[in-house]
Short mmCIF file of C-alpha atoms and ligand atoms in Angstrom, two decimals:
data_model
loop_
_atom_site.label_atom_id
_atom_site.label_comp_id
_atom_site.label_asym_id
_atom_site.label_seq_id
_atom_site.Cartn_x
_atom_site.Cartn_y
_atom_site.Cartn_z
CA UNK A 1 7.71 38.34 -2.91
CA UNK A 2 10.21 38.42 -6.18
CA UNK A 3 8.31 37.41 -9.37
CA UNK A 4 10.45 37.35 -12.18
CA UNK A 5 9.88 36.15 -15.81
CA UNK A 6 12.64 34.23 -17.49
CA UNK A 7 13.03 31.97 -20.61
CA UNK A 8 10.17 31.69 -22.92
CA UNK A 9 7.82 33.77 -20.97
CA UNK A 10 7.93 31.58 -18.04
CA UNK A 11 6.83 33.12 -14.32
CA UNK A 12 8.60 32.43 -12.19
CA UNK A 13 9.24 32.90 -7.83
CA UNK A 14 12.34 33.93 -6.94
CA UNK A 15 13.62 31.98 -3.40
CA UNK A 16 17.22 32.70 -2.87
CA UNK A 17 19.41 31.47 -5.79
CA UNK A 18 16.04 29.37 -7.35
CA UNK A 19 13.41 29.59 -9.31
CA UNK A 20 10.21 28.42 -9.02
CA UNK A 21 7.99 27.78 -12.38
CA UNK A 22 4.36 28.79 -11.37
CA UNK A 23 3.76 29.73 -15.25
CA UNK A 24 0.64 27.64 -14.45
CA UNK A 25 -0.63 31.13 -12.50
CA UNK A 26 -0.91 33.43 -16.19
CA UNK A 27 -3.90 30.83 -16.67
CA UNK A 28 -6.11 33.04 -14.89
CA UNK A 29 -5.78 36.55 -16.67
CA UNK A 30 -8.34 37.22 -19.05
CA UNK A 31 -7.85 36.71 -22.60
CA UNK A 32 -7.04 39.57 -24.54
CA UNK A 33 -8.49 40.33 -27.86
CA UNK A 34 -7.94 43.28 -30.44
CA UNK A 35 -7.51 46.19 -29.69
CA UNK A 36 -5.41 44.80 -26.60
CA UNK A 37 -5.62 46.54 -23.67
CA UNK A 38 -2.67 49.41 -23.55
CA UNK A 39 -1.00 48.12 -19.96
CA UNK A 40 0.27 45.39 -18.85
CA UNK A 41 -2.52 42.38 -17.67
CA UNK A 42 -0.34 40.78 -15.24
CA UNK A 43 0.59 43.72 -13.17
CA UNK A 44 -3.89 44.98 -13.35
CA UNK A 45 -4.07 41.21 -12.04
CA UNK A 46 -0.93 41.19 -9.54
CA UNK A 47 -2.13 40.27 -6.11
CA UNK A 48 -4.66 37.46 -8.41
CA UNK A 49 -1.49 36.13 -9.72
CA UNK A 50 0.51 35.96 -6.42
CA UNK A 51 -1.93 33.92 -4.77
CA UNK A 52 -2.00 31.73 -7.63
CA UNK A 53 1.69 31.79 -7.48
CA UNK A 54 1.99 30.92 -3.76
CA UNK A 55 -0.40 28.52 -3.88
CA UNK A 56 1.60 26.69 -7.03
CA UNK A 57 4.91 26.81 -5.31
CA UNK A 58 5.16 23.76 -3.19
CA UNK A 59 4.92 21.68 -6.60
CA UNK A 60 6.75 24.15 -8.98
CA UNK A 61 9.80 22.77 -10.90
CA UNK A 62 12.38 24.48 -9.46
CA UNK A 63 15.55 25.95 -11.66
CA UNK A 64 18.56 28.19 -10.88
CA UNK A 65 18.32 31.52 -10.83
CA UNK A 66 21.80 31.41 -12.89
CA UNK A 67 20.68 29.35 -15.49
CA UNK A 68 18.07 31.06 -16.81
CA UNK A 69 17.37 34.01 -19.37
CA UNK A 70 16.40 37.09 -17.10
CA UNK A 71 13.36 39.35 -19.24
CA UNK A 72 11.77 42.22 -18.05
CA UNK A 73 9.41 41.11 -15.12
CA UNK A 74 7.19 44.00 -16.74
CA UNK A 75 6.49 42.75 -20.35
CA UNK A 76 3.73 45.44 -21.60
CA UNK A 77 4.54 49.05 -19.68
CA UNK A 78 2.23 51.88 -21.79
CA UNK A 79 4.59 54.02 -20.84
CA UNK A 80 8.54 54.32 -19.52
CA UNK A 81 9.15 57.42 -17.76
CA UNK A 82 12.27 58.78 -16.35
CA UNK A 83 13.87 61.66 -14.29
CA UNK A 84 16.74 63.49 -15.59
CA UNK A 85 19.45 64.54 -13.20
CA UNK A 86 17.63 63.61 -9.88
CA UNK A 87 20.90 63.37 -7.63
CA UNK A 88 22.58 66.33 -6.90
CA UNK A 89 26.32 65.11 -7.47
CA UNK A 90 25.42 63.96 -11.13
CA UNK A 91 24.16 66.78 -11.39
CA UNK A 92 26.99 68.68 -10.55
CA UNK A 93 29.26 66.04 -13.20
CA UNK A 94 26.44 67.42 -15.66
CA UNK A 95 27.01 70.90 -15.33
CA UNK A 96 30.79 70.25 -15.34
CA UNK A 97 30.94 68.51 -18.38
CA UNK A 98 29.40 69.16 -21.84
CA UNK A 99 29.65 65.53 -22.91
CA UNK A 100 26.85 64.68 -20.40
CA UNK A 101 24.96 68.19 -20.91
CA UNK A 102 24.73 68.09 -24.28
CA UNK A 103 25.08 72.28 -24.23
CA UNK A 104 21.61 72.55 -23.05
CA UNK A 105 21.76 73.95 -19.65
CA UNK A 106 18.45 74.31 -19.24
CA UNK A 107 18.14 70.86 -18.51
CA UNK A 108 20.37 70.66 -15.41
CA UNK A 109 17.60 70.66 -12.90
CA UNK A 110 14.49 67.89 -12.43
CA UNK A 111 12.57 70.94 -12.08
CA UNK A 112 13.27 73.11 -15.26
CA UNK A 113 13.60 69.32 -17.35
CA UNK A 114 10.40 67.39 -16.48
CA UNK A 115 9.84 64.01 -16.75
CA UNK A 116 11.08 62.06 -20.02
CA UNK A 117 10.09 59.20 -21.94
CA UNK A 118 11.84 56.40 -22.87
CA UNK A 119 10.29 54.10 -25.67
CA UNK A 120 8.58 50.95 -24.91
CA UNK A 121 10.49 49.42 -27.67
CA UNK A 122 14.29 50.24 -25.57
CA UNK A 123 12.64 47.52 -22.64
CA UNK A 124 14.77 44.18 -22.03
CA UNK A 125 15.71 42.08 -19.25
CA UNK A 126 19.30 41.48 -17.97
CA UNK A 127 19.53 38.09 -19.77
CA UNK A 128 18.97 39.70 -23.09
CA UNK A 129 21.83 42.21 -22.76
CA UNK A 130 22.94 45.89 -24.33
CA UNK A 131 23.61 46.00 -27.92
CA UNK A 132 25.33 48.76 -28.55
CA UNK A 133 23.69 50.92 -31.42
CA UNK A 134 26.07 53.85 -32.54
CA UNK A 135 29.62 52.45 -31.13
CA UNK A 136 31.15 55.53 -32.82
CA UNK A 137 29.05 57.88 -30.00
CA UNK A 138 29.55 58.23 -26.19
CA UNK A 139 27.40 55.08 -24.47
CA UNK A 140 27.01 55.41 -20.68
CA UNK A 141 25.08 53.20 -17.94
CA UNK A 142 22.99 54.64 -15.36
CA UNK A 143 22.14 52.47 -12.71
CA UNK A 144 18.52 53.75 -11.13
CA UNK A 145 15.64 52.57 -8.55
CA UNK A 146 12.60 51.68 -11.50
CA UNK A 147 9.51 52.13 -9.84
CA UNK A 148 6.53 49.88 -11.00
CA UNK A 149 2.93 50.93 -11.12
CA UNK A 150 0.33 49.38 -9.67
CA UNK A 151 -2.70 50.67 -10.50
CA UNK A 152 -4.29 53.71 -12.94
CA UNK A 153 -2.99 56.94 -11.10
CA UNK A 154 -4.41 60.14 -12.78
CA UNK A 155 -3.25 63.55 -10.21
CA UNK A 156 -1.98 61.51 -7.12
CA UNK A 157 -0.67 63.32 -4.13
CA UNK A 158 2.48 62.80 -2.79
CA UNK A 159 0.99 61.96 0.32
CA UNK A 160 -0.78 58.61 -1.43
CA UNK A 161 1.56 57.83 -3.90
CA UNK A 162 3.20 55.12 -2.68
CA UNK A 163 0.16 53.10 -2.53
CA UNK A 164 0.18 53.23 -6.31
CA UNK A 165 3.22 51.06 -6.61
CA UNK A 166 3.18 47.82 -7.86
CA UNK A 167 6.92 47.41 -6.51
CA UNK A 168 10.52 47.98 -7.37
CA UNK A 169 13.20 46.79 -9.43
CA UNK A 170 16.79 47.56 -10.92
CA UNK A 171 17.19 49.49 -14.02
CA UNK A 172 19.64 50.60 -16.53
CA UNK A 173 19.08 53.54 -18.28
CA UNK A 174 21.64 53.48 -21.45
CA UNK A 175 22.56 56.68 -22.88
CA UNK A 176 23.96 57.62 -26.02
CA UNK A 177 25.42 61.13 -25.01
CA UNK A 178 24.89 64.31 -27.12
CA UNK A 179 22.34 67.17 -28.18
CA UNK A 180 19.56 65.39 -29.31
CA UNK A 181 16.41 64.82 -27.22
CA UNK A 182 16.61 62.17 -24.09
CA UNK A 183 13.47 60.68 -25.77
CA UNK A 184 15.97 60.03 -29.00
CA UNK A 185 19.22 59.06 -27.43
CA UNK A 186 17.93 56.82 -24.91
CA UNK A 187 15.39 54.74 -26.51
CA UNK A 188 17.40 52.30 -28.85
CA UNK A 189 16.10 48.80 -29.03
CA UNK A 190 17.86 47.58 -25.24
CA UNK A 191 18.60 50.70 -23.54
CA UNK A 192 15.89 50.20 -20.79
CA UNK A 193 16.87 47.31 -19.03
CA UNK A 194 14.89 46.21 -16.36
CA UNK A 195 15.11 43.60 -13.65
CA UNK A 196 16.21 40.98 -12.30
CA UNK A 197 13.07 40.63 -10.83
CA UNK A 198 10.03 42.77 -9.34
CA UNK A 199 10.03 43.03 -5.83
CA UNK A 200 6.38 43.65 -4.38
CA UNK A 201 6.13 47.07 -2.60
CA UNK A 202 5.49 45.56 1.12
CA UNK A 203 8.97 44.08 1.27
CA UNK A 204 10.09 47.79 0.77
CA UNK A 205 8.82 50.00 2.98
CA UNK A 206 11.50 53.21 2.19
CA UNK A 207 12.28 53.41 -1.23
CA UNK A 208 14.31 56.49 -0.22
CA UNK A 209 16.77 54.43 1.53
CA UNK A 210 18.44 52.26 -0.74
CA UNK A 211 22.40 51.43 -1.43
CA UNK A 212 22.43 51.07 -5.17
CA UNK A 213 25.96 50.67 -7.05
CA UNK A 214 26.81 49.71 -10.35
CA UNK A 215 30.49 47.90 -11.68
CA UNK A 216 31.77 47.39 -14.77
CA UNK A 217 33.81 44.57 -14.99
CA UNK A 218 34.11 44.45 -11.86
CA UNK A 219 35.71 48.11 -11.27
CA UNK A 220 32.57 50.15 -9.39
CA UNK A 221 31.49 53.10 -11.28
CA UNK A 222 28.43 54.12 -9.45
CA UNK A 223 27.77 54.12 -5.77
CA UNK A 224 25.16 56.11 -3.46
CA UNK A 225 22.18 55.51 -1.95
CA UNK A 226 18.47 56.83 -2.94
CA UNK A 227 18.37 59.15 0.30
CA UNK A 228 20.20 61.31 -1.89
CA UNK A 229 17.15 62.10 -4.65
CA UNK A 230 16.85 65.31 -5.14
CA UNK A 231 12.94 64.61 -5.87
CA UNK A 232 11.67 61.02 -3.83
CA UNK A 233 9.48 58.51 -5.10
CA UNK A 234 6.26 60.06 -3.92
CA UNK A 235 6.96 63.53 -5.57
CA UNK A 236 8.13 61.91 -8.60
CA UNK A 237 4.47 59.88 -9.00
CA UNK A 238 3.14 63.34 -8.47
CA UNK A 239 4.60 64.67 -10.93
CA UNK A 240 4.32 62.36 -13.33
CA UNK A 241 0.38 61.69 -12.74
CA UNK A 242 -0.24 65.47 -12.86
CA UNK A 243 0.91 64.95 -16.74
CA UNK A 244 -0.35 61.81 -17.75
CA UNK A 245 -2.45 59.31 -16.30
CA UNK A 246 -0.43 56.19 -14.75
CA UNK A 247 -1.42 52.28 -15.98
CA UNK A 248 -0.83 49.06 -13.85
CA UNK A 249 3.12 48.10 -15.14
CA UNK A 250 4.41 51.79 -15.87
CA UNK A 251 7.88 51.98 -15.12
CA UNK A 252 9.35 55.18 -13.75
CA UNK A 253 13.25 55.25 -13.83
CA UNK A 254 13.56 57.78 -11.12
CA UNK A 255 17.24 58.83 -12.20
CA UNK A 256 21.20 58.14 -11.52
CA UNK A 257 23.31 59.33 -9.12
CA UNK A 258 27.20 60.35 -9.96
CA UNK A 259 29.31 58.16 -11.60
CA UNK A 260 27.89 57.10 -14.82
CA UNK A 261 31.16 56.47 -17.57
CA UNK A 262 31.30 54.67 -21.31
CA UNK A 263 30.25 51.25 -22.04
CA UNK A 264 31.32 49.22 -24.53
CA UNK A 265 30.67 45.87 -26.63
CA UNK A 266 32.60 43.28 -24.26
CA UNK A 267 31.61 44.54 -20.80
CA UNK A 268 30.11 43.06 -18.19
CA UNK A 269 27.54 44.96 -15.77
CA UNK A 270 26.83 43.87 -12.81
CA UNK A 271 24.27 46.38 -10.93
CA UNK A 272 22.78 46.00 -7.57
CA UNK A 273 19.80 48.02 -5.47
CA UNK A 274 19.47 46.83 -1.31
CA UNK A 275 16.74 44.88 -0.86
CA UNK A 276 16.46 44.13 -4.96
CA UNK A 277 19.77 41.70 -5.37
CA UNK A 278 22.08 42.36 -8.32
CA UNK A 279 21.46 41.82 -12.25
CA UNK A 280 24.23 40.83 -14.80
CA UNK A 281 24.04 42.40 -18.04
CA UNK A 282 26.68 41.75 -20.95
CA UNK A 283 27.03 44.60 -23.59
CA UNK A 284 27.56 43.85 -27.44
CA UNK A 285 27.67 45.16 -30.51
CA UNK A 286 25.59 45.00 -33.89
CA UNK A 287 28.23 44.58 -36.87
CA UNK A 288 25.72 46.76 -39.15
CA UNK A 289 26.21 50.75 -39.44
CA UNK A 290 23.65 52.89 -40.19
CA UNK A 291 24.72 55.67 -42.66
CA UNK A 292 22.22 58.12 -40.99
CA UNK A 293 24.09 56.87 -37.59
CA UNK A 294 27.62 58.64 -39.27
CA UNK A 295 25.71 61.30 -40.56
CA UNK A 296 24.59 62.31 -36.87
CA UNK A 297 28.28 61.56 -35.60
CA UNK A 298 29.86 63.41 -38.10
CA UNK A 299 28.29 67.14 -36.66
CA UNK A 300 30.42 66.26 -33.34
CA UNK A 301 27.56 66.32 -31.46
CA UNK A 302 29.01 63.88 -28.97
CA UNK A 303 31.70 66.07 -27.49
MN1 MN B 401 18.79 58.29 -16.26
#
């Protein structure tokens, strides 16, 4: 099933190029008082709320999928993690090119890097678009597989991982390029965009086997397919749940293949994922500078 959430916090089914509104189905999670619980309620409750959903669906109001506002189908992730150079031709661009490297080499490999985290606070959905933060500083996309948890994963095994996942969607994991910390250049407000939709983990059986591409106004920047991860799905929940424990609607970005180039305010994204669809992001800009913002800029840090 697709269940996407659009609009005003609506919930919605996803069947072909409609919507149907089963917000009626968010009736059933429990109500959340202070201190709210730190993961997301609908994904704890997801199998409740596709039932509910199913079962709504006949009656829904239906809408286009077109004219809608696309948000996150994940609205309350504790955490956002992502894997750094995880194909082995961006990671060869990497190595190639200090713009992307940031003149840290030790972070060329997924396993001298780690994991990193992306804030919370950088989470959008494709209707809400990129807004460019420092337009003075390298911006790039990087189209990636975003894995969805399912359910609390503390030291999972490869071998079991996969029955942790929630499902899949598309992500875009903006990037301000330079020597800071991933953590710092990645986690504006809009640089995790997620979506269009979350497609439950039965309808994908290989996550490892998945066309993905990204185009920028229509010119495609990024094409490969997810049989080319350097570290899969399954080793990338083990690694991740040996370091922190995992909470129902964690998102993993599990990292970009070659290909990633600049954005700017004015552009028009258009990234797909087989057996996901494709999600249309526009890019703008805030007219406000930050003086700290030229202060960074002005060390050339950006290549
Ligand atoms: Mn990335």
């Amino acid at each position: 099933m697709r269940l996407c959430r659009f609009d005003d916090n609506r919930l919605g089914l996803v069947d072909g190029s409609v919507i149907r509104d089963v917000t009626g189905a968010l009736d059933l999670l429990p109500r959340a008082g202070y201190p709210f619980p730190a993961h997301d309620l609908l994904i704890e409750h997801l199998d409740e709320i596709l039932d509910r959903a199913h079962a709504l669906s006949p009656q829904a109001r239906t809408v286009a999928v077109e004219a809608v506002t696309l948000l996150s189908p994940v609205a309350n992730p504790s955490k956002i993690l992502a894997a750094p150079v995880n194909f082995e031709k961006h990671r060869e661009e990497a190595r190639k090119d200090s713009a992307l490297h940031g003149n840290n080499p030790s972070t060329f490999t997924i396993h001298t890097a780690g994991l990193f985290l992306k804030s919370v606070g950088s989470l959008v959905g494709p209707g809400q678009g990129v807004v460019i933060r420092l337009p003075e500083r390298r911006t790039d996309h990087e189209v990636e597989l975003v894995v969805v948890i399912g359910k609390r994963a503390n030291q999972v095994s490869r071998r079991d991982a996969l029955s942790y996942v929630a499902g899949y969607a598309i992500g875009l994991d903006i990037s301000i390029r330079g020597t800071e910390d991933r953590s710092f250049r990645k986690s504006p407000d809009t640089y995790s965009v997620v979506g269009p939709w979350l497609v439950t983990a039965d309808e994908i059986r290989d996550p490892g086997a998945l066309d993905l591409r990204i185009a920028v106004n229509g010119e495609v920047r990024q094409q490969s397919n997810t049989r080319h991860f350097i570290l899969g799905v399954p080793e990338l929940i083990e690694m991740a749940s040996s370091m922190y424990t995992l909470h129902p609607g964690d998102l993993m970005f599990t990292g970009t293949p070659e290909g990633v180039s600049p954005i700017h305010a004015g552009d028009h994204i258009e990234a797909t994922i087989e057996q996901i669809g494709t999600m249309d992001v526009d890019v703008r800009t805030d007219e406000v500078i930050s003086p700290y913002v030229m202060n960074v800029s002005s060390t050339g840090a950006s290549q």
